[in-house]
PDB file of C-alpha atoms in Angstrom:
ATOM      1  CA  UNK A 289       3.686   6.081  10.062  1.00 76.00           C
ATOM      2  CA  UNK A 290       1.337   3.067  10.516  1.00 77.00           C
ATOM      3  CA  UNK A 291       2.504  -0.117   8.756  1.00 76.00           C
ATOM      4  CA  UNK A 292       0.056  -1.139   6.005  1.00 72.00           C
ATOM      5  CA  UNK A 293      -0.792  -4.474   7.628  1.00 75.00           C
ATOM      6  CA  UNK A 294      -1.883  -2.668  10.784  1.00 79.00           C
ATOM      7  CA  UNK A 295      -4.384  -0.367   9.080  1.00 77.00           C
ATOM      8  CA  UNK A 296      -8.000  -0.980  10.048  1.00 77.00           C
ATOM      9  CA  UNK A 297     -11.220   0.841   9.374  1.00 79.00           C
ATOM     10  CA  UNK A 298     -14.152   1.205   7.074  1.00 75.00           C
ATOM     11  CA  UNK A 299     -13.027   1.286   3.474  1.00 69.00           C
ATOM     12  CA  UNK A 300      -9.695  -0.388   4.197  1.00 70.00           C
ATOM     13  CA  UNK A 301      -8.897  -3.708   2.481  1.00 69.00           C
ATOM     14  CA  UNK A 302      -5.839  -5.424   3.960  1.00 67.00           C
ATOM     15  CA  UNK A 303      -4.064  -8.385   2.394  1.00 67.00           C
ATOM     16  CA  UNK A 304      -1.298  -9.471   4.751  1.00 68.00           C
ATOM     17  CA  UNK A 305       0.314 -12.729   5.874  1.00 64.00           C
ATOM     18  CA  UNK A 306      -1.398 -12.492   9.290  1.00 67.00           C
ATOM     19  CA  UNK A 307      -4.926 -12.420   7.875  1.00 72.00           C
ATOM     20  CA  UNK A 308      -7.016 -15.383   8.997  1.00 83.00           C
ATOM     21  CA  UNK A 309      -9.341 -17.469   6.901  1.00 91.00           C
ATOM     22  CA  UNK A 310     -10.030 -17.997   3.220  1.00 95.00           C
ATOM     23  CA  UNK A 311     -10.167 -15.121   0.762  1.00 93.00           C
ATOM     24  CA  UNK A 312     -10.896 -14.910  -2.950  1.00 95.00           C
ATOM     25  CA  UNK A 313      -9.593 -11.790  -4.673  1.00 93.00           C
ATOM     26  CA  UNK A 314     -10.482 -10.840  -8.216  1.00 94.00           C
ATOM     27  CA  UNK A 315      -8.214  -8.340  -9.979  1.00 92.00           C
ATOM     28  CA  UNK A 316      -9.864  -6.468 -12.858  1.00 91.00           C
ATOM     29  CA  UNK A 317      -8.514  -3.808 -15.176  1.00 87.00           C
ATOM     30  CA  UNK A 318     -11.459  -1.760 -16.421  1.00 83.00           C
ATOM     31  CA  UNK A 319      -9.967   0.170 -19.332  1.00 78.00           C
ATOM     32  CA  UNK A 320     -10.110  -1.533 -22.719  1.00 76.00           C
ATOM     33  CA  UNK A 321     -11.168  -4.918 -21.307  1.00 81.00           C
ATOM     34  CA  UNK A 322     -14.307  -6.893 -20.581  1.00 87.00           C
ATOM     35  CA  UNK A 323     -13.413  -8.507 -17.254  1.00 89.00           C
ATOM     36  CA  UNK A 324     -16.357  -7.370 -15.163  1.00 93.00           C
ATOM     37  CA  UNK A 325     -18.401 -10.525 -16.004  1.00 95.00           C
ATOM     38  CA  UNK A 326     -15.896 -12.523 -13.913  1.00 96.00           C
ATOM     39  CA  UNK A 327     -16.861 -10.438 -10.871  1.00 97.00           C
ATOM     40  CA  UNK A 328     -20.529 -11.080 -11.704  1.00 97.00           C
ATOM     41  CA  UNK A 329     -19.839 -14.822 -11.575  1.00 97.00           C
ATOM     42  CA  UNK A 330     -18.033 -14.465  -8.243  1.00 98.00           C
ATOM     43  CA  UNK A 331     -21.024 -12.529  -6.900  1.00 97.00           C
ATOM     44  CA  UNK A 332     -23.374 -15.354  -7.881  1.00 97.00           C
ATOM     45  CA  UNK A 333     -21.411 -17.951  -5.879  1.00 97.00           C
ATOM     46  CA  UNK A 334     -20.355 -15.820  -2.895  1.00 97.00           C
ATOM     47  CA  UNK A 335     -23.520 -16.335  -0.850  1.00 95.00           C
ATOM     48  CA  UNK A 336     -22.870 -20.095  -0.878  1.00 97.00           C
ATOM     49  CA  UNK A 337     -19.566 -19.555   0.962  1.00 97.00           C
ATOM     50  CA  UNK A 338     -20.213 -17.280   3.967  1.00 96.00           C
ATOM     51  CA  UNK A 339     -16.920 -18.324   5.566  1.00 96.00           C
ATOM     52  CA  UNK A 340     -14.939 -16.930   2.613  1.00 96.00           C
ATOM     53  CA  UNK A 341     -14.143 -13.245   2.194  1.00 93.00           C
ATOM     54  CA  UNK A 342     -14.522 -12.078  -1.392  1.00 96.00           C
ATOM     55  CA  UNK A 343     -12.800  -8.893  -2.564  1.00 93.00           C
ATOM     56  CA  UNK A 344     -12.460  -7.310  -5.995  1.00 94.00           C
ATOM     57  CA  UNK A 345      -9.671  -4.926  -6.935  1.00 91.00           C
ATOM     58  CA  UNK A 346     -10.597  -2.578  -9.768  1.00 92.00           C
ATOM     59  CA  UNK A 347      -7.785  -0.827 -11.565  1.00 90.00           C
ATOM     60  CA  UNK A 348      -8.234   1.970 -14.053  1.00 83.00           C
ATOM     61  CA  UNK A 349     -11.228   3.827 -12.596  1.00 86.00           C
ATOM     62  CA  UNK A 350     -11.636   6.545 -10.005  1.00 90.00           C
ATOM     63  CA  UNK A 351     -13.402   5.795  -6.735  1.00 91.00           C
ATOM     64  CA  UNK A 352     -16.587   7.391  -8.033  1.00 94.00           C
ATOM     65  CA  UNK A 353     -16.478   5.418 -11.284  1.00 93.00           C
ATOM     66  CA  UNK A 354     -15.793   2.206  -9.347  1.00 92.00           C
ATOM     67  CA  UNK A 355     -18.685   2.897  -6.946  1.00 93.00           C
ATOM     68  CA  UNK A 356     -21.016   3.512  -9.882  1.00 95.00           C
ATOM     69  CA  UNK A 357     -19.875   0.321 -11.637  1.00 94.00           C
ATOM     70  CA  UNK A 358     -20.335  -1.777  -8.476  1.00 95.00           C
ATOM     71  CA  UNK A 359     -23.815  -0.341  -7.936  1.00 96.00           C
ATOM     72  CA  UNK A 360     -24.840  -0.802 -11.570  1.00 96.00           C
ATOM     73  CA  UNK A 361     -23.716  -4.427 -11.522  1.00 96.00           C
ATOM     74  CA  UNK A 362     -25.107  -4.991  -7.991  1.00 96.00           C
ATOM     75  CA  UNK A 363     -21.825  -6.169  -6.503  1.00 96.00           C
ATOM     76  CA  UNK A 364     -22.094  -6.680  -2.749  1.00 94.00           C
ATOM     77  CA  UNK A 365     -18.523  -7.688  -2.022  1.00 94.00           C
ATOM     78  CA  UNK A 366     -15.927  -5.097  -1.037  1.00 92.00           C
ATOM     79  CA  UNK A 367     -14.348  -3.353  -4.022  1.00 93.00           C
ATOM     80  CA  UNK A 368     -10.869  -1.916  -3.596  1.00 89.00           C
ATOM     81  CA  UNK A 369      -9.887   0.810  -6.046  1.00 90.00           C
ATOM     82  CA  UNK A 370      -6.433   0.967  -7.598  1.00 87.00           C
ATOM     83  CA  UNK A 371      -6.700   4.377  -9.247  1.00 85.00           C
ATOM     84  CA  UNK A 372      -3.056   4.713 -10.227  1.00 83.00           C
ATOM     85  CA  UNK A 373      -2.345   1.089 -11.177  1.00 82.00           C
ATOM     86  CA  UNK A 374       0.180   0.544  -8.395  1.00 80.00           C
ATOM     87  CA  UNK A 375      -1.481  -2.655  -7.127  1.00 77.00           C
ATOM     88  CA  UNK A 376      -1.706  -4.302 -10.524  1.00 76.00           C
ATOM     89  CA  UNK A 377       1.931  -3.367 -11.087  1.00 78.00           C
ATOM     90  CA  UNK A 378       2.939  -4.707  -7.667  1.00 75.00           C
ATOM     91  CA  UNK A 379       1.117  -8.008  -8.259  1.00 70.00           C
ATOM     92  CA  UNK A 380       2.106  -8.236 -11.922  1.00 74.00           C
ATOM     93  CA  UNK A 381      -1.442  -8.205 -13.251  1.00 75.00           C
ATOM     94  CA  UNK A 382      -0.988  -7.977 -17.003  1.00 74.00           C
ATOM     95  CA  UNK A 383      -4.077  -9.895 -18.055  1.00 79.00           C
ATOM     96  CA  UNK A 384      -7.489  -9.772 -16.512  1.00 85.00           C
ATOM     97  CA  UNK A 385      -9.248 -11.139 -14.777  1.00 93.00           C
ATOM     98  CA  UNK A 386      -6.900 -12.710 -12.274  1.00 92.00           C
ATOM     99  CA  UNK A 387      -8.481 -14.618  -9.405  1.00 94.00           C
ATOM    100  CA  UNK A 388      -6.352 -15.293  -6.332  1.00 91.00           C
ATOM    101  CA  UNK A 389      -7.359 -17.933  -3.803  1.00 94.00           C
ATOM    102  CA  UNK A 390      -5.650 -17.397  -0.427  1.00 92.00           C
ATOM    103  CA  UNK A 391      -5.924 -18.803   3.073  1.00 91.00           C
ATOM    104  CA  UNK A 392      -4.425 -17.260   6.194  1.00 87.00           C
ATOM    105  CA  UNK A 393      -2.610 -14.646   4.135  1.00 81.00           C
ATOM    106  CA  UNK A 394      -0.940 -17.127   1.793  1.00 85.00           C
ATOM    107  CA  UNK A 395      -1.820 -17.696  -1.824  1.00 87.00           C
ATOM    108  CA  UNK A 396      -2.912 -21.254  -2.493  1.00 91.00           C
ATOM    109  CA  UNK A 397      -3.635 -20.808  -6.218  1.00 93.00           C
ATOM    110  CA  UNK A 398      -4.010 -18.149  -8.892  1.00 91.00           C
ATOM    111  CA  UNK A 399      -6.067 -18.283 -12.052  1.00 93.00           C
ATOM    112  CA  UNK A 400      -5.371 -16.084 -15.065  1.00 92.00           C
ATOM    113  CA  UNK A 401      -8.433 -15.596 -17.242  1.00 93.00           C
ATOM    114  CA  UNK A 402     -12.080 -16.358 -16.819  1.00 95.00           C
ATOM    115  CA  UNK A 403     -13.483 -19.132 -14.661  1.00 97.00           C
ATOM    116  CA  UNK A 404     -16.944 -20.601 -15.000  1.00 97.00           C
ATOM    117  CA  UNK A 405     -19.254 -20.591 -12.001  1.00 97.00           C
ATOM    118  CA  UNK A 406     -18.633 -24.325 -11.620  1.00 98.00           C
ATOM    119  CA  UNK A 407     -14.859 -23.796 -11.608  1.00 98.00           C
ATOM    120  CA  UNK A 408     -15.193 -20.967  -9.088  1.00 98.00           C
ATOM    121  CA  UNK A 409     -17.321 -23.168  -6.817  1.00 98.00           C
ATOM    122  CA  UNK A 410     -14.839 -26.052  -6.991  1.00 97.00           C
ATOM    123  CA  UNK A 411     -11.814 -23.868  -6.247  1.00 97.00           C
ATOM    124  CA  UNK A 412     -13.613 -21.949  -3.489  1.00 98.00           C
ATOM    125  CA  UNK A 413     -14.925 -25.161  -1.873  1.00 97.00           C
ATOM    126  CA  UNK A 414     -11.372 -26.570  -1.884  1.00 96.00           C
ATOM    127  CA  UNK A 415     -10.069 -23.325  -0.351  1.00 95.00           C
ATOM    128  CA  UNK A 416     -12.753 -23.238   2.355  1.00 93.00           C
ATOM    129  CA  UNK A 417     -12.380 -26.936   3.155  1.00 86.00           C
TER     130      UNK A 417
END
């Protein structure tokens, strides 16, 4: 009964047009791919951009598997879990990783494939600017 954009609480990741500020979202499919290193690169630059919210969406694992993966790789950013693949289907994620750069709920750019740390820094700096 509560509209999705009005949901709030621990463990809830909301991506809506009314969201304020810059956000970098990394979409990763975990089955049969090797996209986790992109999230590792995002983790390495995230501390340099405290004004940016970083979120990873993992598709293909259960919540427990995702939690274990995030712990094993020492990811500190929020990790949303798309157990049934509905988010990757909704956003048309057919290749991973996909990195979305958004500000105030609007996508400013999307990158399909891997980015180097230098590329991530440049795009994030531009987004935060």
